[in-house]
Structure formats: structure tokens, C-alpha cells
PDB file of C-alpha atoms in Angstrom:
ATOM      1  CA  GLN A 493     230.580  85.233 295.847  1.00 72.00           C
ATOM      2  CA  LYS A 494     231.556  85.787 292.285  1.00 82.00           C
ATOM      3  CA  GLU A 495     229.048  84.888 289.661  1.00 91.00           C
ATOM      4  CA  VAL A 496     231.628  82.476 287.889  1.00 95.00           C
ATOM      5  CA  GLU A 497     234.037  80.456 289.833  1.00 95.00           C
ATOM      6  CA  GLN A 498     237.038  78.743 288.349  1.00 95.00           C
ATOM      7  CA  ASP A 499     240.086  77.203 290.170  1.00 89.00           C
ATOM      8  CA  PRO A 500     243.034  79.111 288.951  1.00 86.00           C
ATOM      9  CA  GLY A 501     245.440  76.066 289.189  1.00 88.00           C
ATOM     10  CA  PRO A 502     248.109  75.858 288.049  1.00 94.00           C
ATOM     11  CA  LEU A 503     247.520  72.430 286.575  1.00 96.00           C
ATOM     12  CA  SER A 504     250.498  70.453 285.408  1.00 97.00           C
ATOM     13  CA  VAL A 505     250.098  67.086 283.315  1.00 97.00           C
ATOM     14  CA  PRO A 506     252.180  64.757 281.259  1.00 97.00           C
ATOM     15  CA  GLU A 507     251.645  64.767 277.405  1.00 98.00           C
ATOM     16  CA  GLY A 508     249.007  62.365 276.436  1.00 97.00           C
ATOM     17  CA  ALA A 509     247.061  62.929 279.577  1.00 97.00           C
ATOM     18  CA  ILE A 510     243.310  63.791 279.644  1.00 98.00           C
ATOM     19  CA  VAL A 511     242.562  67.296 281.105  1.00 97.00           C
ATOM     20  CA  SER A 512     239.551  68.296 282.954  1.00 97.00           C
ATOM     21  CA  LEU A 513     238.849  71.924 283.568  1.00 97.00           C
ATOM     22  CA  ASN A 514     235.808  73.179 285.337  1.00 97.00           C
ATOM     23  CA  CYS A 515     233.670  76.233 286.276  1.00 97.00           C
ATOM     24  CA  THR A 516     230.664  76.666 288.519  1.00 97.00           C
ATOM     25  CA  TYR A 517     228.117  79.509 288.447  1.00 96.00           C
ATOM     26  CA  SER A 518     225.704  80.804 290.682  1.00 94.00           C
ATOM     27  CA  ASN A 519     223.104  82.525 288.450  1.00 91.00           C
ATOM     28  CA  SER A 520     220.644  80.504 286.607  1.00 91.00           C
ATOM     29  CA  ALA A 521     220.154  83.237 284.012  1.00 91.00           C
ATOM     30  CA  PHE A 522     223.235  82.214 282.127  1.00 92.00           C
ATOM     31  CA  GLN A 523     222.377  80.522 278.945  1.00 89.00           C
ATOM     32  CA  TYR A 524     225.338  80.538 276.745  1.00 90.00           C
ATOM     33  CA  PHE A 525     228.677  79.041 277.783  1.00 93.00           C
ATOM     34  CA  MET A 526     232.094  79.505 276.279  1.00 93.00           C
ATOM     35  CA  TRP A 527     235.558  78.341 276.698  1.00 96.00           C
ATOM     36  CA  TYR A 528     238.513  80.650 275.580  1.00 96.00           C
ATOM     37  CA  ARG A 529     242.122  79.629 275.273  1.00 97.00           C
ATOM     38  CA  GLN A 530     244.697  82.475 276.098  1.00 97.00           C
ATOM     39  CA  TYR A 531     248.342  81.946 275.413  1.00 96.00           C
ATOM     40  CA  SER A 532     250.798  84.092 277.230  1.00 93.00           C
ATOM     41  CA  ARG A 533     250.810  87.881 276.132  1.00 91.00           C
ATOM     42  CA  LYS A 534     248.014  87.078 273.706  1.00 93.00           C
ATOM     43  CA  GLY A 535     244.213  87.791 273.583  1.00 95.00           C
ATOM     44  CA  PRO A 536     241.756  85.043 274.389  1.00 95.00           C
ATOM     45  CA  GLU A 537     240.508  82.940 271.425  1.00 93.00           C
ATOM     46  CA  LEU A 538     237.254  81.121 271.483  1.00 91.00           C
ATOM     47  CA  LEU A 539     237.520  77.261 271.591  1.00 93.00           C
ATOM     48  CA  MET A 540     234.037  76.128 272.268  1.00 91.00           C
ATOM     49  CA  TYR A 541     230.567  77.559 272.503  1.00 88.00           C
ATOM     50  CA  THR A 542     227.425  75.869 273.946  1.00 89.00           C
ATOM     51  CA  TYR A 543     223.826  76.486 274.605  1.00 83.00           C
ATOM     52  CA  SER A 544     221.873  74.509 276.960  1.00 76.00           C
ATOM     53  CA  SER A 545     222.927  71.352 278.861  1.00 84.00           C
ATOM     54  CA  GLY A 546     224.598  68.526 277.091  1.00 87.00           C
ATOM     55  CA  ASN A 547     227.987  67.760 275.243  1.00 91.00           C
ATOM     56  CA  LYS A 548     229.636  69.251 272.323  1.00 93.00           C
ATOM     57  CA  GLU A 549     232.790  67.687 270.911  1.00 95.00           C
ATOM     58  CA  ASP A 550     235.379  69.242 268.538  1.00 94.00           C
ATOM     59  CA  GLY A 551     238.471  67.221 267.915  1.00 96.00           C
ATOM     60  CA  ARG A 552     240.270  66.633 271.016  1.00 97.00           C
ATOM     61  CA  PHE A 553     237.939  68.985 272.996  1.00 97.00           C
ATOM     62  CA  THR A 554     234.570  68.329 274.570  1.00 97.00           C
ATOM     63  CA  ALA A 555     232.578  70.916 276.393  1.00 96.00           C
ATOM     64  CA  GLN A 556     229.952  69.738 278.822  1.00 96.00           C
ATOM     65  CA  VAL A 557     227.087  71.771 280.383  1.00 96.00           C
ATOM     66  CA  ASP A 558     225.091  70.492 283.400  1.00 94.00           C
ATOM     67  CA  LYS A 559     222.603  73.559 284.077  1.00 93.00           C
ATOM     68  CA  SER A 560     220.938  71.609 286.999  1.00 93.00           C
ATOM     69  CA  SER A 561     224.301  71.617 288.886  1.00 94.00           C
ATOM     70  CA  LYS A 562     225.371  74.909 287.427  1.00 95.00           C
ATOM     71  CA  TYR A 563     228.579  73.287 286.380  1.00 95.00           C
ATOM     72  CA  ILE A 564     230.496  73.367 283.240  1.00 97.00           C
ATOM     73  CA  SER A 565     233.546  71.315 281.933  1.00 97.00           C
ATOM     74  CA  LEU A 566     236.050  71.209 279.333  1.00 97.00           C
ATOM     75  CA  PHE A 567     237.880  68.020 278.514  1.00 97.00           C
ATOM     76  CA  ILE A 568     241.100  67.791 276.521  1.00 98.00           C
ATOM     77  CA  ARG A 569     242.116  64.357 275.257  1.00 98.00           C
ATOM     78  CA  ASP A 570     245.611  63.324 274.257  1.00 98.00           C
ATOM     79  CA  SER A 571     246.981  66.684 275.513  1.00 98.00           C
ATOM     80  CA  GLN A 572     249.820  68.184 273.791  1.00 98.00           C
ATOM     81  CA  PRO A 573     252.540  70.845 274.794  1.00 97.00           C
ATOM     82  CA  SER A 574     250.923  73.195 272.533  1.00 97.00           C
ATOM     83  CA  ASP A 575     247.743  73.081 274.608  1.00 98.00           C
ATOM     84  CA  SER A 576     249.821  74.740 277.514  1.00 98.00           C
ATOM     85  CA  ALA A 577     247.877  78.019 278.131  1.00 97.00           C
ATOM     86  CA  THR A 578     245.376  79.610 280.337  1.00 97.00           C
ATOM     87  CA  TYR A 579     241.734  78.384 279.628  1.00 98.00           C
ATOM     88  CA  LEU A 580     239.003  80.797 280.536  1.00 97.00           C
ATOM     89  CA  CYS A 581     235.208  79.915 280.973  1.00 97.00           C
ATOM     90  CA  ALA A 582     232.895  82.542 280.052  1.00 94.00           C
ATOM     91  CA  MET A 583     229.074  82.835 280.126  1.00 92.00           C
ATOM     92  CA  ILE A 584     226.311  85.069 278.889  1.00 89.00           C
ATOM     93  CA  LYS A 585     222.935  85.802 280.424  1.00 86.00           C
ATOM     94  CA  GLY A 586     219.812  85.309 278.346  1.00 79.00           C
ATOM     95  CA  GLY A 587     219.001  88.777 276.851  1.00 75.00           C
ATOM     96  CA  SER A 588     222.517  90.100 277.351  1.00 76.00           C
ATOM     97  CA  GLU A 589     225.547  90.643 275.214  1.00 76.00           C
ATOM     98  CA  LYS A 590     227.935  90.627 278.095  1.00 82.00           C
ATOM     99  CA  LEU A 591     230.502  88.005 278.689  1.00 86.00           C
ATOM    100  CA  VAL A 592     231.308  87.096 282.309  1.00 92.00           C
ATOM    101  CA  PHE A 593     234.554  85.329 282.623  1.00 95.00           C
ATOM    102  CA  GLY A 594     236.036  82.986 285.172  1.00 96.00           C
ATOM    103  CA  LYS A 595     239.644  83.733 286.548  1.00 95.00           C
ATOM    104  CA  GLY A 596     241.047  81.251 284.171  1.00 96.00           C
ATOM    105  CA  THR A 597     243.168  78.028 284.891  1.00 97.00           C
ATOM    106  CA  LYS A 598     246.769  77.699 283.827  1.00 96.00           C
ATOM    107  CA  LEU A 599     247.592  74.599 282.257  1.00 97.00           C
ATOM    108  CA  THR A 600     251.073  73.101 281.612  1.00 97.00           C
ATOM    109  CA  VAL A 601     251.395  70.021 279.436  1.00 98.00           C
ATOM    110  CA  ASN A 602     254.899  68.570 279.826  1.00 97.00           C
ATOM    111  CA  PRO A 603     256.647  66.580 277.069  1.00 95.00           C
TER     112      PRO A 603
ATOM    113  CA  GLU B 537     241.051  88.415 256.981  1.00 62.00           C
ATOM    114  CA  ALA B 538     242.921  90.648 259.525  1.00 80.00           C
ATOM    115  CA  GLY B 539     242.080  90.218 263.067  1.00 93.00           C
ATOM    116  CA  VAL B 540     241.343  92.842 265.715  1.00 96.00           C
ATOM    117  CA  VAL B 541     244.401  95.362 265.778  1.00 97.00           C
ATOM    118  CA  GLN B 542     245.440  97.266 268.848  1.00 97.00           C
ATOM    119  CA  SER B 543     248.128  99.641 269.618  1.00 97.00           C
ATOM    120  CA  PRO B 544     250.464 100.116 271.214  1.00 97.00           C
ATOM    121  CA  ARG B 545     251.238  96.586 272.625  1.00 96.00           C
ATOM    122  CA  TYR B 546     252.859  97.957 275.605  1.00 97.00           C
ATOM    123  CA  LYS B 547     252.912 101.269 277.522  1.00 97.00           C
ATOM    124  CA  ILE B 548     254.641 102.477 280.487  1.00 98.00           C
ATOM    125  CA  ILE B 549     253.620 105.695 282.036  1.00 97.00           C
ATOM    126  CA  GLU B 550     253.986 107.682 285.232  1.00 97.00           C
ATOM    127  CA  LYS B 551     250.934 107.926 287.400  1.00 96.00           C
ATOM    128  CA  LYS B 552     248.844 111.037 286.725  1.00 97.00           C
ATOM    129  CA  GLN B 553     249.820 111.056 283.086  1.00 97.00           C
ATOM    130  CA  PRO B 554     247.198 110.455 280.280  1.00 97.00           C
ATOM    131  CA  VAL B 555     247.310 107.288 278.031  1.00 98.00           C
ATOM    132  CA  ALA B 556     245.238 106.307 275.004  1.00 98.00           C
ATOM    133  CA  PHE B 557     244.607 103.008 273.494  1.00 97.00           C
ATOM    134  CA  TRP B 558     243.475 102.327 269.960  1.00 97.00           C
ATOM    135  CA  CYS B 559     241.648  99.552 268.309  1.00 98.00           C
ATOM    136  CA  ASN B 560     240.725  98.536 264.720  1.00 96.00           C
ATOM    137  CA  PRO B 561     237.937  95.738 264.683  1.00 95.00           C
ATOM    138  CA  ILE B 562     237.382  93.225 262.205  1.00 94.00           C
ATOM    139  CA  SER B 563     235.938  94.790 259.002  1.00 92.00           C
ATOM    140  CA  GLY B 564     232.071  94.500 259.226  1.00 89.00           C
ATOM    141  CA  HIS B 565     231.798  93.891 262.859  1.00 90.00           C
ATOM    142  CA  ASN B 566     229.418  96.321 264.370  1.00 89.00           C
ATOM    143  CA  THR B 567     229.915  95.350 267.949  1.00 90.00           C
ATOM    144  CA  LEU B 568     233.143  96.516 269.830  1.00 93.00           C
ATOM    145  CA  TYR B 569     234.137  95.802 273.177  1.00 94.00           C
ATOM    146  CA  TRP B 570     236.749  97.094 275.612  1.00 97.00           C
ATOM    147  CA  TYR B 571     237.790  94.676 278.433  1.00 97.00           C
ATOM    148  CA  ARG B 572     240.272  94.996 281.336  1.00 97.00           C
ATOM    149  CA  GLN B 573     242.301  92.131 282.480  1.00 97.00           C
ATOM    150  CA  ASN B 574     244.110  92.381 285.755  1.00 96.00           C
ATOM    151  CA  LEU B 575     246.902  89.740 286.349  1.00 93.00           C
ATOM    152  CA  GLY B 576     245.673  86.266 287.219  1.00 91.00           C
ATOM    153  CA  GLN B 577     242.044  87.458 286.538  1.00 93.00           C
ATOM    154  CA  GLY B 578     239.694  86.860 283.652  1.00 94.00           C
ATOM    155  CA  PRO B 579     238.692  89.908 281.390  1.00 95.00           C
ATOM    156  CA  GLU B 580     236.091  92.285 282.576  1.00 94.00           C
ATOM    157  CA  LEU B 581     233.930  94.409 280.523  1.00 93.00           C
ATOM    158  CA  LEU B 582     234.446  98.087 280.547  1.00 96.00           C
ATOM    159  CA  ILE B 583     232.251  99.334 277.665  1.00 95.00           C
ATOM    160  CA  ARG B 584     230.171  97.899 274.580  1.00 93.00           C
ATOM    161  CA  TYR B 585     229.645  99.666 271.428  1.00 93.00           C
ATOM    162  CA  GLU B 586     226.882  98.741 268.935  1.00 89.00           C
ATOM    163  CA  ASN B 587     228.066 100.765 265.873  1.00 90.00           C
ATOM    164  CA  GLU B 588     229.025 104.239 267.401  1.00 91.00           C
ATOM    165  CA  GLU B 589     226.657 103.986 270.270  1.00 92.00           C
ATOM    166  CA  ALA B 590     227.871 102.970 273.736  1.00 93.00           C
ATOM    167  CA  VAL B 591     225.134 100.453 274.814  1.00 89.00           C
ATOM    168  CA  ASP B 592     226.772  99.311 278.045  1.00 89.00           C
ATOM    169  CA  ASP B 593     229.217 101.390 279.952  1.00 91.00           C
ATOM    170  CA  SER B 594     228.102 100.620 283.434  1.00 88.00           C
ATOM    171  CA  GLN B 595     231.651  99.256 284.506  1.00 90.00           C
ATOM    172  CA  LEU B 596     233.474 102.211 282.894  1.00 93.00           C
ATOM    173  CA  PRO B 597     234.941 104.420 285.662  1.00 92.00           C
ATOM    174  CA  LYS B 598     233.703 107.510 284.136  1.00 91.00           C
ATOM    175  CA  ASP B 599     235.751 109.873 286.466  1.00 94.00           C
ATOM    176  CA  ARG B 600     238.938 108.985 284.631  1.00 96.00           C
ATOM    177  CA  PHE B 601     238.027 106.746 281.710  1.00 97.00           C
ATOM    178  CA  SER B 602     236.566 107.756 278.401  1.00 96.00           C
ATOM    179  CA  ALA B 603     235.894 106.010 275.193  1.00 97.00           C
ATOM    180  CA  GLU B 604     234.779 106.886 271.720  1.00 95.00           C
ATOM    181  CA  ARG B 605     233.942 105.076 268.501  1.00 95.00           C
ATOM    182  CA  LEU B 606     233.632 107.558 265.677  1.00 84.00           C
ATOM    183  CA  LYS B 607     232.022 106.459 262.558  1.00 86.00           C
ATOM    184  CA  GLY B 608     231.361 103.050 264.293  1.00 83.00           C
ATOM    185  CA  VAL B 609     234.741 101.470 263.326  1.00 91.00           C
ATOM    186  CA  ASP B 610     237.882 102.341 265.148  1.00 95.00           C
ATOM    187  CA  SER B 611     237.654 103.051 268.847  1.00 97.00           C
ATOM    188  CA  THR B 612     239.981 104.684 271.392  1.00 97.00           C
ATOM    189  CA  LEU B 613     239.927 104.305 275.260  1.00 98.00           C
ATOM    190  CA  LYS B 614     241.563 106.964 277.246  1.00 98.00           C
ATOM    191  CA  ILE B 615     242.548 107.193 280.811  1.00 97.00           C
ATOM    192  CA  GLN B 616     243.448 110.608 282.581  1.00 97.00           C
ATOM    193  CA  PRO B 617     244.915 110.678 285.041  1.00 96.00           C
ATOM    194  CA  ALA B 618     246.262 107.104 285.292  1.00 97.00           C
ATOM    195  CA  GLU B 619     246.470 105.558 288.673  1.00 97.00           C
ATOM    196  CA  LEU B 620     248.748 102.732 289.844  1.00 97.00           C
ATOM    197  CA  GLY B 621     245.743 100.524 289.906  1.00 96.00           C
ATOM    198  CA  ASP B 622     245.073 101.009 286.256  1.00 97.00           C
ATOM    199  CA  SER B 623     248.055  98.613 285.336  1.00 98.00           C
ATOM    200  CA  ALA B 624     246.393  95.757 283.493  1.00 97.00           C
ATOM    201  CA  VAL B 625     245.938  94.427 279.960  1.00 98.00           C
ATOM    202  CA  TYR B 626     243.330  96.304 278.000  1.00 98.00           C
ATOM    203  CA  LEU B 627     241.685  94.156 275.483  1.00 98.00           C
ATOM    204  CA  CYS B 628     239.441  94.960 272.491  1.00 97.00           C
ATOM    205  CA  ALA B 629     237.186  92.642 270.910  1.00 94.00           C
ATOM    206  CA  SER B 630     234.713  92.671 268.163  1.00 92.00           C
ATOM    207  CA  SER B 631     231.670  90.654 266.939  1.00 87.00           C
ATOM    208  CA  SER B 632     228.944  90.541 264.411  1.00 81.00           C
ATOM    209  CA  ARG B 633     225.198  91.412 265.186  1.00 63.00           C
ATOM    210  CA  GLY B 634     223.486  88.334 266.540  1.00 58.00           C
ATOM    211  CA  ASP B 635     226.370  86.493 267.847  1.00 53.00           C
ATOM    212  CA  ARG B 636     225.534  87.571 271.318  1.00 56.00           C
ATOM    213  CA  GLY B 637     229.150  88.374 272.077  1.00 54.00           C
ATOM    214  CA  ALA B 638     229.835  84.578 272.357  1.00 60.00           C
ATOM    215  CA  GLU B 639     231.983  84.726 269.123  1.00 77.00           C
ATOM    216  CA  ALA B 640     233.867  87.727 269.899  1.00 86.00           C
ATOM    217  CA  PHE B 641     237.177  88.035 268.461  1.00 90.00           C
ATOM    218  CA  PHE B 642     239.892  89.464 270.855  1.00 94.00           C
ATOM    219  CA  GLY B 643     242.916  91.640 270.017  1.00 96.00           C
ATOM    220  CA  GLN B 644     246.396  90.971 271.416  1.00 95.00           C
ATOM    221  CA  GLY B 645     245.760  93.625 274.005  1.00 97.00           C
ATOM    222  CA  THR B 646     247.776  96.736 275.427  1.00 98.00           C
ATOM    223  CA  ARG B 647     249.719  96.049 278.502  1.00 97.00           C
ATOM    224  CA  LEU B 648     249.661  99.087 280.686  1.00 98.00           C
ATOM    225  CA  THR B 649     252.160  99.701 283.413  1.00 98.00           C
ATOM    226  CA  VAL B 650     251.679 102.725 285.704  1.00 98.00           C
ATOM    227  CA  VAL B 651     254.695 103.590 287.749  1.00 97.00           C
TER     228      VAL B 651
END
């Protein structure tokens, strides 16, 4: 079992839909949780960074962490065609500098 | 501010040939990472530098891979000899001390194809 599990999709939604992306993890040592967006043939770019359980909102994006269930989510409201990309969850264990990534979920938002 | 710069963007080589990738991190970033991303997978760490010191190279296949970061700035990653299974995107990232790797900025990557 991989430390971080993420459904690769693909996920296709109409413009304006609410998108929900999720990851689960097995190691309770993970303390820092990130979501990266990766456009085709580009490097990943950081979208959201959270520490501890709870919600964090940034514009149309909301990151949610539930440490008790070892489950993290990214919600995208009013999705746009420009949101079409692969979304990668990533985590860091306490005392470590090493990012552990999920496989990524490919999202397409159709106009 | 310039981002992380990698070159070349693409490289096609025959198996058993050597290949090298270059990375220039964001100015002032003391931490530099090399990741490998296979098709349909998330990036996996190969090596992490703090200044010129390799502090985590546990995932680097040392029989054929080597890396260096002279003077704690630019870095090169080398494969010799390359194998078919080395085909992947090689990503360089950098971050400032204290960011815990979370706010790492990635370059565009070098897409390697071994034929």
C-alpha cells in the first residue's frame, strides 16, 4: 500500500461545477498537506498549504484536512476551463523536508 | 523574480549513453531538490541539497545516477549509462530554509526519452 493514495481519474466536469478532489494517507506522521496544480508539460505549482485539521480557503479553492480519517480534500468552486490540469496532493512528515506526492488527478473542465 | 530554470527541456538519447541535466534555483534558495516523475505518477524525490551538502539521497540509484551542487547554487544531475526505464520527467525544485519543503518552487522539468 502506498503512503498516499489518490484516484487518478480522469475527471470531467462542466464549467461552473463544484469539483471535489481527494487523497487518503496511511501514516499518521504526516503533518503538512499541500495541493499542487500541474499543467501539461509544466512543473507543479503550489496551490494550497495547510497544517493540522480544518479548512483553508483561497478564492475559489478550499482545502480540507481530516487527520482523524487521514483524508484530505480540495474543492474548486465555479470551475473554469483554465482549471483543467492535473492536481497533485502532497504531504510532509513532522521533522522531515521530504514531499510525498499522490499520483495526481487529471481534471478537465468543459466550456 | 526568475523562477527555477532547467535545461534542456527535452532530451532523447540511446540506451547506455550518458546524459546530464542542469538546474538553476531561485536566487537565495538554499534548498534544492531533484525529483523524477514517471508518466501518470506523482514526482518522487531523488536527492535534496542544503546548500552544497546532499542531505537526503536515499532514493538516488547511485550505481548510475550522480548529482552535484557546486558552490551551493546550480546543480547537475547525471545518468551514466541510461536505461530504457529512466525515461521520465526530471524536475528540479528549490525552497528557502524553514519552508519545510512545502513552498517548493518547481522548474518546468526535463523530459528524457531513452530509446
